Amino acid sequence: MTEQAATTGAGAEPAATARGAQTRQLILDTALRMFKEHGYAATSMRAVAREAGVAVGNAYYYFPSKEHLILRFYDDVQAEHRAAAAPVLAGSTEFADRLAGVLHAGVDTNAPYHAFATSFFKVAADPDSPLSPFSAESAGARQASIALFAEALDGSTIKVDAQLREELPELMWLAYMGVILFWVHDRSPGQRKTYLLIDRAAPLLARLITMSRLPVLRPLIREALDLLRHLRHRT
Amino acid sequence: MTEQAATTGAGAEPAATARGAQTRQLILDTALRMFKEHGYAATSMRAVAREAGVAVGNAYYYFPSKEHLILRFYDDVQAEHRAAAAPVLAGSTEFADRLAGVLHAGVDTNAPYHAFATSFFKVAADPDSPLSPFSAESAGARQASIALFAEALDGSTIKVDAQLREELPELMWLAYMGVILFWVHDRSPGQRKTYLLIDRAAPLLARLITMSRLPVLRPLIREALDLLRHLRHRT
DNA sequence: GTCTATAGCAAGATAGAC
DNA sequence: GTCTATCTTGCTATAGAC
């Protein structure tokens, strides 16, 4: 079992001594609890500090900004995601099952936070925010997540066009982002529509990927991949 | 100049008397000018009020929040989209050209404001906000936009599977939302990557849509459409 | 290296008098 | 409708204690 998700390059948040680590954890836990209870926007740094029994300055000593509190939270969720996905990755070699399983696990780990996920989703939507899934600061968590999808692909028996296979883990991660986007907007009880989407779209994608080697589709796929490579890099 | 864009159901912003309407317009014009000059974040409500020669409270009397100032602005831009798309819709019957043309027009009209478009985007990304493109309140604007894509489709010579054709305008609009999402994150000079995406993805989509009638793809398309119908309605 | 206390800034937003 | 005064909040600064 992999213990360590790659850490976000979020910058040093001091925790040299044991006492320091404890204080930092206290602040983080307090903040996340309050976020869950009252939402992100409605929870002020002053309130977090008061509730945790520390000075405001102390909170800022450990976390450069309010948003960085959530960044840490992302890391935790990502680590849980991998753990939650482990069973299905050990149990099936069917691509559709493995993909659906990892997506399921992703939504499951986020489920307890659906209520306040919306309140900080708008923060994550800002391209300039370190919270953006595309930002440099979240590169660590992103790479760890992509690696999880690579694992889902590699352990499957699906036959994939060689060029497509190279890009597929990142594309699967993109699909995951799409699922999260849907999930955030999903108002059905228990977000059951999101699960419906996963369970029915995964086999569809598996069939489409299998068909990627057909002569009719291959040139289309190749051109799409070429476009993707042009678009990927910044600037 | 088009007076009325489809209104966002953004709520009443008082303009009872003639003088009131004048004051409101003054505040709006001043704000938009300053946004364009210095960006959204760098323009404070105090500065807007001072520049317009009114009190801060007065600005808030007409606009519930700083973000609502942008909303009004966005309405104006939206109105330009249809006008900007008119030439290409009158000039070609090729589906790829028409789709690319409408998408181009959409990005073009937004282009001058890319720098502070992210500010609006943050608000629109919040599922609870009436400004969300998926919200009930923005249904009017959304339908108008979808109608524009329906026009792009109907005026083209492309052959489409009957069931797919029914859903295609909405799917094209969804693709447009995706393009905007990409555009907001696009840091390349002049957002040239967004134009690259449009110009190369549109022909690809056209080919894919044409192929939707092939026996290999048809069942896949049918199932995807069935899923789409299950997911569309709220709750 | 940790942590407190307090003061203060600029900004978004509001209350209530006129 | 319009103003002034005030509140709240993210965040910074400083100075010092253990």
Coordinates of C-alpha atoms (C1' of nucleotides) in Angstrom, one line a residue:
Chain A
M1 CA 0.0 0.0 0.0
T2 CA 1.4 3.4 -1.0
E3 CA 1.7 5.5 2.1
Q4 CA 2.7 8.9 0.7
A5 CA 0.8 10.9 -1.9
A6 CA 3.2 13.3 -3.5
T7 CA 3.1 16.5 -1.5
T8 CA 1.9 19.7 -3.1
G9 CA 4.7 22.1 -3.8
A10 CA 2.7 24.5 -1.6
G11 CA 5.7 26.0 0.0
A12 CA 7.1 25.5 3.5
E13 CA 4.6 25.5 6.3
P14 CA 6.8 25.3 9.4
A15 CA 6.5 22.2 11.6
A16 CA 10.0 21.7 12.9
T17 CA 9.1 20.6 16.4
A18 CA 6.6 18.1 17.6
R19 CA 4.6 20.8 19.4
G20 CA 4.6 22.8 16.2
A21 CA 3.1 19.9 14.2
Q22 CA 0.5 19.5 16.8
T23 CA -0.5 23.1 16.8
R24 CA -0.7 23.1 13.0
Q25 CA -2.9 20.0 13.0
L26 CA -5.1 21.6 15.6
I27 CA -5.6 24.7 13.4
L28 CA -6.2 22.6 10.3
D29 CA -8.7 20.3 12.0
T30 CA -10.6 23.2 13.5
A31 CA -10.8 25.0 10.2
L32 CA -12.0 22.0 8.3
R33 CA -14.6 21.3 10.9
M34 CA -15.9 24.9 10.8
F35 CA -15.8 24.8 7.0
K36 CA -18.0 21.8 7.0
E37 CA -20.4 23.3 9.5
H38 CA -20.8 26.9 8.2
G39 CA -19.2 26.8 4.8
Y40 CA -15.9 28.3 3.6
A41 CA -16.9 31.9 3.1
A42 CA -18.8 32.2 6.4
T43 CA -15.8 31.0 8.4
S44 CA -13.4 33.8 9.2
M45 CA -9.8 33.3 10.2
R46 CA -10.5 35.2 13.4
A47 CA -13.2 32.6 14.2
V48 CA -10.9 29.7 13.4
A49 CA -8.1 31.1 15.6
R50 CA -10.5 31.8 18.5
E51 CA -12.1 28.3 18.3
A52 CA -8.7 26.7 18.1
G53 CA -7.5 28.8 21.0
V54 CA -4.6 30.4 19.2
A55 CA -3.7 33.9 18.0
V56 CA -4.6 34.9 14.5
G57 CA -0.9 35.5 13.8
N58 CA -0.2 31.9 14.7
A59 CA -2.6 30.6 12.1
Y60 CA -0.9 32.7 9.5
Y61 CA 2.4 31.4 10.8
Y62 CA 1.5 28.0 9.7
F63 CA -0.7 28.7 6.7
P64 CA 0.1 31.6 4.3
S65 CA -3.5 32.2 3.5
K66 CA -7.0 31.0 4.1
E67 CA -6.9 29.2 0.8
H68 CA -3.9 27.2 1.8
L69 CA -5.9 25.6 4.5
I70 CA -8.0 24.0 1.8
L71 CA -5.0 23.0 -0.1
R72 CA -3.9 20.8 2.7
F73 CA -7.4 19.4 2.8
Y74 CA -7.0 18.5 -0.8
D75 CA -4.0 16.4 -0.1
D76 CA -5.8 14.5 2.6
V77 CA -8.7 13.8 0.4
Q78 CA -6.3 12.6 -2.4
A79 CA -4.6 10.2 0.0
E80 CA -8.0 8.8 1.0
H81 CA -8.9 8.5 -2.6
R82 CA -6.1 6.2 -3.3
A83 CA -6.9 4.0 -0.3
A84 CA -10.6 3.9 -1.2
A85 CA -9.7 2.8 -4.8
A86 CA -7.3 0.0 -3.7
P87 CA -9.9 -2.8 -3.4
V88 CA -11.3 -2.4 -6.9
L89 CA -7.8 -2.1 -8.3
A90 CA -6.9 -5.3 -6.7
G91 CA -10.1 -7.1 -7.7
S92 CA -10.7 -6.6 -11.4
T93 CA -8.8 -6.4 -14.7
E94 CA -11.8 -5.0 -16.6
F95 CA -11.0 -1.5 -17.7
A96 CA -14.6 -0.2 -17.3
D97 CA -14.8 -1.6 -13.8
R98 CA -11.4 -0.2 -12.8
L99 CA -12.3 3.3 -14.2
A100 CA -15.7 3.3 -12.6
G101 CA -14.2 2.1 -9.4
V102 CA -11.6 4.8 -9.1
L103 CA -14.2 7.5 -10.0
H104 CA -16.6 6.0 -7.5
A105 CA -13.9 6.1 -4.9
G106 CA -13.2 9.7 -5.7
V107 CA -16.8 10.8 -5.3
D108 CA -17.1 8.7 -2.2
T109 CA -14.2 10.4 -0.5
N110 CA -15.5 13.8 -1.4
A111 CA -19.1 13.0 -0.4
P112 CA -19.0 14.2 3.2
Y113 CA -18.0 17.6 2.0
H114 CA -20.6 18.1 -0.7
A115 CA -22.4 20.8 1.2
F116 CA -19.4 23.1 1.5
A117 CA -17.7 21.9 -1.6
T118 CA -19.8 24.3 -3.5
S119 CA -18.7 27.2 -1.4
F120 CA -15.1 26.8 -2.2
F121 CA -15.6 25.5 -5.7
K122 CA -15.8 29.1 -6.8
V123 CA -12.4 29.7 -5.3
A124 CA -11.0 26.7 -7.1
A125 CA -12.5 27.9 -10.4
D126 CA -10.2 31.0 -10.3
P127 CA -7.2 30.2 -12.5
D128 CA -5.0 32.4 -10.4
S129 CA -5.9 30.6 -7.2
P130 CA -3.5 28.0 -5.8
L131 CA -6.7 26.0 -5.3
S132 CA -7.2 25.6 -9.0
P133 CA -6.7 21.9 -10.1
F134 CA -4.6 23.3 -12.9
S135 CA -2.3 25.5 -10.8
A136 CA 1.4 24.9 -10.1
E137 CA 0.7 24.7 -6.4
S138 CA -1.6 21.7 -6.8
A139 CA 0.8 20.0 -9.3
G140 CA 1.7 17.4 -6.6
A141 CA -1.8 16.3 -5.9
R142 CA -2.7 16.4 -9.6
Q143 CA 0.3 14.1 -10.5
A144 CA -0.6 11.7 -7.7
S145 CA -4.2 11.6 -9.0
I146 CA -3.1 11.0 -12.6
A147 CA -0.8 8.2 -11.3
L148 CA -3.8 6.6 -9.8
F149 CA -5.6 6.5 -13.1
A150 CA -2.4 5.2 -14.8
E151 CA -2.6 2.3 -12.4
A152 CA -6.2 1.7 -13.3
L153 CA -5.2 1.6 -16.9
D154 CA -2.1 -0.5 -16.5
G155 CA -3.8 -3.2 -14.5
S156 CA -6.5 -3.7 -17.1
T157 CA -6.6 -6.0 -20.0
I158 CA -7.9 -3.4 -22.5
K159 CA -6.1 -3.0 -25.8
V160 CA -5.4 0.6 -26.6
D161 CA -3.7 2.4 -29.5
A162 CA -0.2 3.0 -28.4
Q163 CA -0.3 6.8 -28.8
L164 CA -3.6 7.1 -27.1
R165 CA -2.4 5.0 -24.2
E166 CA 0.3 7.5 -23.5
E167 CA -2.2 10.3 -23.0
L168 CA -5.0 8.2 -21.5
P169 CA -4.2 8.6 -17.8
E170 CA -4.3 12.4 -18.1
L171 CA -7.5 12.2 -20.1
M172 CA -9.0 10.0 -17.4
W173 CA -8.0 12.5 -14.8
L174 CA -9.7 15.2 -17.0
A175 CA -12.8 13.1 -17.1
Y176 CA -12.6 12.9 -13.3
M177 CA -12.5 16.7 -13.1
G178 CA -15.6 16.6 -15.3
V179 CA -17.3 14.2 -12.9
I180 CA -16.4 16.5 -10.0
L181 CA -17.8 19.4 -11.9
F182 CA -21.1 17.5 -12.4
W183 CA -21.1 16.3 -8.8
V184 CA -20.8 19.9 -7.4
H185 CA -23.9 20.8 -9.4
D186 CA -25.7 17.6 -8.6
R187 CA -28.7 18.3 -6.4
S188 CA -30.2 14.8 -6.6
P189 CA -30.5 13.0 -3.2
G190 CA -27.2 11.5 -2.3
Q191 CA -25.9 12.7 -5.6
R192 CA -27.2 9.6 -7.2
K193 CA -27.1 11.1 -10.7
T194 CA -23.3 11.4 -10.4
Y195 CA -23.1 7.7 -9.7
L196 CA -25.4 7.0 -12.6
L197 CA -23.2 9.0 -14.8
I198 CA -20.1 7.1 -13.7
D199 CA -21.7 3.7 -14.0
R200 CA -23.0 4.2 -17.5
A201 CA -20.3 6.4 -19.0
A202 CA -17.4 4.2 -18.0
P203 CA -18.5 1.2 -20.1
L204 CA -19.2 3.6 -23.0
L205 CA -15.7 5.0 -22.7
A206 CA -14.2 1.6 -22.6
R207 CA -16.0 0.6 -25.8
L208 CA -14.9 3.9 -27.4
I209 CA -11.3 3.3 -26.4
T210 CA -11.3 -0.2 -27.7
M211 CA -12.7 1.1 -31.0
S212 CA -9.8 3.6 -31.2
R213 CA -7.9 1.0 -33.1
L214 CA -10.5 0.7 -35.9
P215 CA -9.4 2.2 -39.2
V216 CA -12.4 4.5 -39.3
L217 CA -11.6 6.1 -36.0
R218 CA -7.8 5.9 -35.8
P219 CA -7.0 9.0 -37.9
L220 CA -9.5 11.0 -36.0
I221 CA -7.9 9.9 -32.7
R222 CA -4.5 10.7 -34.0
E223 CA -5.4 14.2 -34.9
A224 CA -7.1 14.8 -31.6
L225 CA -4.0 13.6 -29.8
D226 CA -1.9 15.9 -31.9
L227 CA -4.1 18.8 -30.9
L228 CA -3.9 17.8 -27.3
R229 CA -0.1 17.9 -27.3
H230 CA -0.2 21.4 -28.9
L231 CA -2.5 22.7 -26.2
R232 CA -0.9 21.1 -23.1
H233 CA 2.0 23.3 -22.4
R234 CA 1.6 26.7 -20.9
T235 CA 2.2 29.8 -23.1
Chain B
M1 CA -27.3 48.7 -31.0
T2 CA -29.4 45.9 -29.3
E3 CA -31.1 47.2 -26.2
Q4 CA -32.2 44.0 -24.5
A5 CA -30.1 41.0 -24.1
A6 CA -32.1 38.1 -22.6
T7 CA -32.3 39.3 -19.1
T8 CA -30.6 37.3 -16.3
G9 CA -33.0 37.0 -13.5
A10 CA -30.5 38.8 -11.4
G11 CA -33.1 40.7 -9.4
A12 CA -34.4 44.2 -9.4
E13 CA -31.8 46.9 -9.4
P14 CA -33.9 50.0 -8.7
A15 CA -34.3 52.6 -11.4
A16 CA -37.7 54.1 -10.5
T17 CA -37.1 57.7 -11.5
A18 CA -35.4 59.2 -14.4
R19 CA -32.7 60.7 -12.2
G20 CA -32.2 57.3 -10.6
A21 CA -31.7 55.7 -14.0
Q22 CA -29.1 58.3 -14.8
T23 CA -27.2 57.8 -11.6
R24 CA -27.2 54.1 -12.1
Q25 CA -25.9 54.4 -15.6
L26 CA -23.2 56.8 -14.4
I27 CA -22.0 54.3 -11.8
L28 CA -22.1 51.5 -14.2
D29 CA -20.2 53.3 -17.0
T30 CA -17.6 54.6 -14.5
A31 CA -17.1 51.1 -13.1
L32 CA -16.7 49.4 -16.5
R33 CA -14.3 52.0 -17.7
M34 CA -12.1 51.6 -14.6
F35 CA -12.4 47.8 -14.8
K36 CA -11.0 48.0 -18.4
E37 CA -8.3 50.4 -17.4
H38 CA -7.0 48.8 -14.2
G39 CA -8.7 45.4 -13.9
Y40 CA -11.4 44.2 -11.7
A41 CA -9.5 43.4 -8.5
A42 CA -7.5 46.7 -8.6
T43 CA -10.7 48.7 -8.8
S44 CA -12.3 49.3 -5.5
M45 CA -15.9 50.3 -4.9
R46 CA -14.6 53.4 -3.1
A47 CA -12.6 54.4 -6.1
V48 CA -15.6 53.8 -8.4
A49 CA -17.8 55.9 -6.1
R50 CA -15.3 58.7 -5.8
E51 CA -14.7 58.8 -9.6
A52 CA -18.4 58.8 -10.3
G53 CA -18.9 61.5 -7.7
V54 CA -21.3 59.5 -5.5
A55 CA -21.2 57.9 -2.1
V56 CA -20.2 54.2 -1.7
G57 CA -23.6 53.5 -0.2
N58 CA -25.2 54.9 -3.3
A59 CA -23.4 52.4 -5.5
Y60 CA -24.6 49.6 -3.3
Y61 CA -28.1 51.0 -3.5
Y62 CA -28.1 50.2 -7.3
F63 CA -25.9 47.2 -7.4
P64 CA -26.1 44.5 -4.6
S65 CA -22.4 43.7 -4.9
K66 CA -19.3 44.4 -6.9
E67 CA -19.9 41.3 -8.9
H68 CA -23.3 42.4 -10.0
L69 CA -21.5 45.3 -11.8
I70 CA -19.8 42.7 -13.9
L71 CA -23.0 40.8 -14.6
R72 CA -24.5 43.9 -16.3
F73 CA -21.4 44.2 -18.3
Y74 CA -21.5 40.6 -19.3
D75 CA -25.1 41.0 -20.5
D76 CA -23.9 43.6 -22.9
V77 CA -21.2 41.4 -24.2
Q78 CA -23.5 38.5 -24.7
A79 CA -25.8 40.6 -26.9
E80 CA -22.8 41.2 -29.2
H81 CA -22.2 37.5 -29.6
R82 CA -25.2 37.0 -31.9
A83 CA -24.3 40.0 -34.0
A84 CA -20.7 39.0 -34.3
A85 CA -21.8 35.5 -35.4
A86 CA -24.2 36.8 -38.1
P87 CA -21.7 37.1 -41.0
V88 CA -20.4 33.5 -40.8
L89 CA -23.9 32.2 -40.4
A90 CA -24.9 34.0 -43.6
G91 CA -21.8 33.0 -45.5
S92 CA -21.3 29.3 -45.2
T93 CA -23.2 26.0 -45.1
E94 CA -20.3 23.9 -43.9
F95 CA -21.0 22.7 -40.4
A96 CA -17.4 22.9 -39.2
D97 CA -17.2 26.5 -40.4
R98 CA -20.4 27.5 -38.8
L99 CA -19.6 26.0 -35.5
A100 CA -16.1 27.4 -35.5
G101 CA -17.5 30.8 -36.5
V102 CA -20.0 31.0 -33.7
L103 CA -17.3 29.9 -31.2
H104 CA -14.9 32.4 -32.6
A105 CA -17.5 35.1 -32.3
G106 CA -18.1 34.2 -28.7
V107 CA -14.4 34.3 -27.8
D108 CA -13.9 37.5 -29.8
T109 CA -16.6 39.4 -28.0
N110 CA -15.1 38.4 -24.7
A111 CA -11.5 38.9 -25.7
P112 CA -11.0 42.5 -24.6
Y113 CA -11.9 41.6 -21.1
H114 CA -10.0 38.4 -20.7
A115 CA -8.0 39.9 -17.8
F116 CA -10.9 40.3 -15.5
A117 CA -13.2 37.7 -17.0
T118 CA -11.9 35.4 -14.3
S119 CA -13.6 37.5 -11.7
F120 CA -16.9 36.9 -13.4
F121 CA -16.0 33.3 -13.9
K122 CA -15.6 32.7 -10.1
V123 CA -19.2 33.8 -9.5
A124 CA -20.6 31.8 -12.4
A125 CA -18.8 28.7 -11.2
D126 CA -20.8 28.7 -8.0
P127 CA -23.8 26.4 -8.5
D128 CA -25.9 28.4 -6.0
S129 CA -25.4 31.6 -7.8
P130 CA -28.1 32.8 -10.2
L131 CA -25.2 33.7 -12.5
S132 CA -24.3 30.1 -13.0
P133 CA -24.9 29.1 -16.7
F134 CA -26.8 26.1 -15.4
S135 CA -29.1 28.0 -13.0
A136 CA -32.8 28.4 -13.5
E137 CA -32.4 32.2 -13.4
S138 CA -30.1 32.2 -16.4
A139 CA -32.4 29.9 -18.4
G140 CA -33.4 32.7 -20.7
A141 CA -29.9 33.6 -21.7
R142 CA -29.0 30.0 -22.0
Q143 CA -31.8 29.2 -24.3
A144 CA -31.0 32.2 -26.5
S145 CA -27.4 30.9 -26.7
I146 CA -28.6 27.4 -27.5
A147 CA -30.8 28.8 -30.2
L148 CA -27.8 30.4 -31.8
F149 CA -26.1 27.0 -32.1
A150 CA -29.3 25.5 -33.4
E151 CA -29.2 28.1 -36.1
A152 CA -25.6 27.1 -36.9
L153 CA -26.7 23.5 -37.2
D154 CA -29.9 24.1 -39.2
G155 CA -28.2 26.2 -41.8
S156 CA -25.6 23.6 -42.5
T157 CA -25.6 20.7 -44.9
I158 CA -24.3 18.1 -42.5
K159 CA -26.2 14.8 -42.2
V160 CA -26.9 13.8 -38.7
D161 CA -28.5 10.9 -37.0
A162 CA -32.1 12.0 -36.1
Q163 CA -31.9 11.4 -32.4
L164 CA -28.5 13.1 -32.1
R165 CA -29.7 16.1 -34.1
E166 CA -32.3 16.8 -31.4
E167 CA -29.7 17.1 -28.7
L168 CA -26.9 18.6 -30.7
P169 CA -27.6 22.3 -30.2
E170 CA -27.4 21.8 -26.4
L171 CA -24.3 19.7 -26.8
M172 CA -22.8 22.5 -28.9
W173 CA -23.6 24.9 -26.2
L174 CA -21.9 22.6 -23.7
A175 CA -18.9 22.6 -25.9
Y176 CA -19.0 26.4 -25.9
M177 CA -18.9 26.4 -22.1
G178 CA -15.9 24.1 -22.4
V179 CA -14.2 26.5 -24.7
I180 CA -14.9 29.4 -22.3
L181 CA -13.5 27.3 -19.5
F182 CA -10.4 26.7 -21.5
W183 CA -10.2 30.4 -22.5
V184 CA -10.3 31.6 -19.0
H185 CA -7.3 29.5 -18.1
D186 CA -5.5 30.3 -21.4
R187 CA -2.4 32.3 -20.7
S188 CA -1.0 32.2 -24.2
P189 CA -0.5 35.6 -25.9
G190 CA -3.8 36.7 -27.3
Q191 CA -5.3 33.5 -26.1
R192 CA -4.2 32.0 -29.4
K193 CA -4.4 28.5 -28.0
T194 CA -8.1 28.9 -27.6
Y195 CA -8.4 29.8 -31.3
L196 CA -6.2 26.8 -32.1
L197 CA -8.6 24.6 -30.1
I198 CA -11.6 25.9 -31.9
D199 CA -10.1 25.8 -35.4
R200 CA -8.9 22.2 -35.1
A201 CA -11.6 20.7 -32.9
A202 CA -14.5 22.0 -35.0
P203 CA -13.6 19.9 -38.1
L204 CA -12.9 16.9 -35.9
L205 CA -16.3 17.2 -34.3
A206 CA -17.9 17.6 -37.7
R207 CA -16.3 14.3 -38.8
L208 CA -17.3 12.6 -35.6
I209 CA -20.9 13.8 -36.0
T210 CA -21.0 12.6 -39.6
M211 CA -19.7 9.2 -38.5
S212 CA -22.5 9.0 -35.9
R213 CA -24.6 7.2 -38.6
L214 CA -22.1 4.4 -39.1
P215 CA -23.3 1.1 -37.8
V216 CA -20.2 0.8 -35.5
L217 CA -20.9 4.0 -33.7
R218 CA -24.6 4.3 -33.8
P219 CA -25.4 2.1 -30.8
L220 CA -22.8 3.9 -28.8
I221 CA -24.3 7.3 -29.7
R222 CA -27.7 6.0 -28.9
E223 CA -26.7 4.9 -25.4
A224 CA -24.9 8.1 -24.7
L225 CA -28.0 10.1 -25.7
D226 CA -30.1 7.9 -23.4
L227 CA -27.8 8.7 -20.6
L228 CA -27.9 12.3 -21.3
R229 CA -31.7 12.4 -21.1
H230 CA -31.6 10.6 -17.8
L231 CA -29.2 13.2 -16.4
R232 CA -30.7 16.4 -17.8
H233 CA -33.5 17.1 -15.4
R234 CA -32.9 18.4 -11.9
T235 CA -33.4 16.1 -8.9
Chain C
dG1 C1' 11.3 27.9 16.6
dT2 C1' 6.6 28.9 18.6
dC3 C1' 3.3 31.8 20.1
dT4 C1' 0.7 35.9 22.0
dA5 C1' -1.3 40.3 21.9
dT6 C1' -2.5 44.3 19.7
dA7 C1' -2.8 47.6 16.3
dG8 C1' -3.8 48.7 11.7
dC9 C1' -4.7 48.7 6.5
dA10 C1' -7.7 48.4 2.6
dA11 C1' -11.6 46.4 1.0
dG12 C1' -16.5 44.7 0.5
dA13 C1' -20.7 45.6 2.5
dT14 C1' -24.5 47.6 5.7
dA15 C1' -27.4 50.9 8.9
dG16 C1' -29.7 54.5 9.6
dA17 C1' -30.1 59.5 9.5
dC18 C1' -31.7 63.1 6.2
Chain D
dG1 C1' -32.0 58.5 -3.2
dT2 C1' -28.3 59.8 -1.1
dC3 C1' -25.1 60.4 2.4
dT4 C1' -21.9 59.5 6.5
dA5 C1' -20.4 56.4 9.8
dT6 C1' -19.5 51.8 10.9
dC7 C1' -18.8 46.8 10.7
dT8 C1' -16.4 42.7 9.1
dT9 C1' -12.8 40.4 7.1
dG10 C1' -8.3 38.9 4.9
dC11 C1' -4.0 39.9 5.9
dT12 C1' 0.3 42.4 7.7
dA13 C1' 3.3 44.4 11.2
dT14 C1' 5.5 44.8 15.4
dA15 C1' 7.3 43.7 19.7
dG16 C1' 8.1 40.7 22.8
dA17 C1' 7.6 36.1 25.7
dC18 C1' 9.0 31.1 26.3

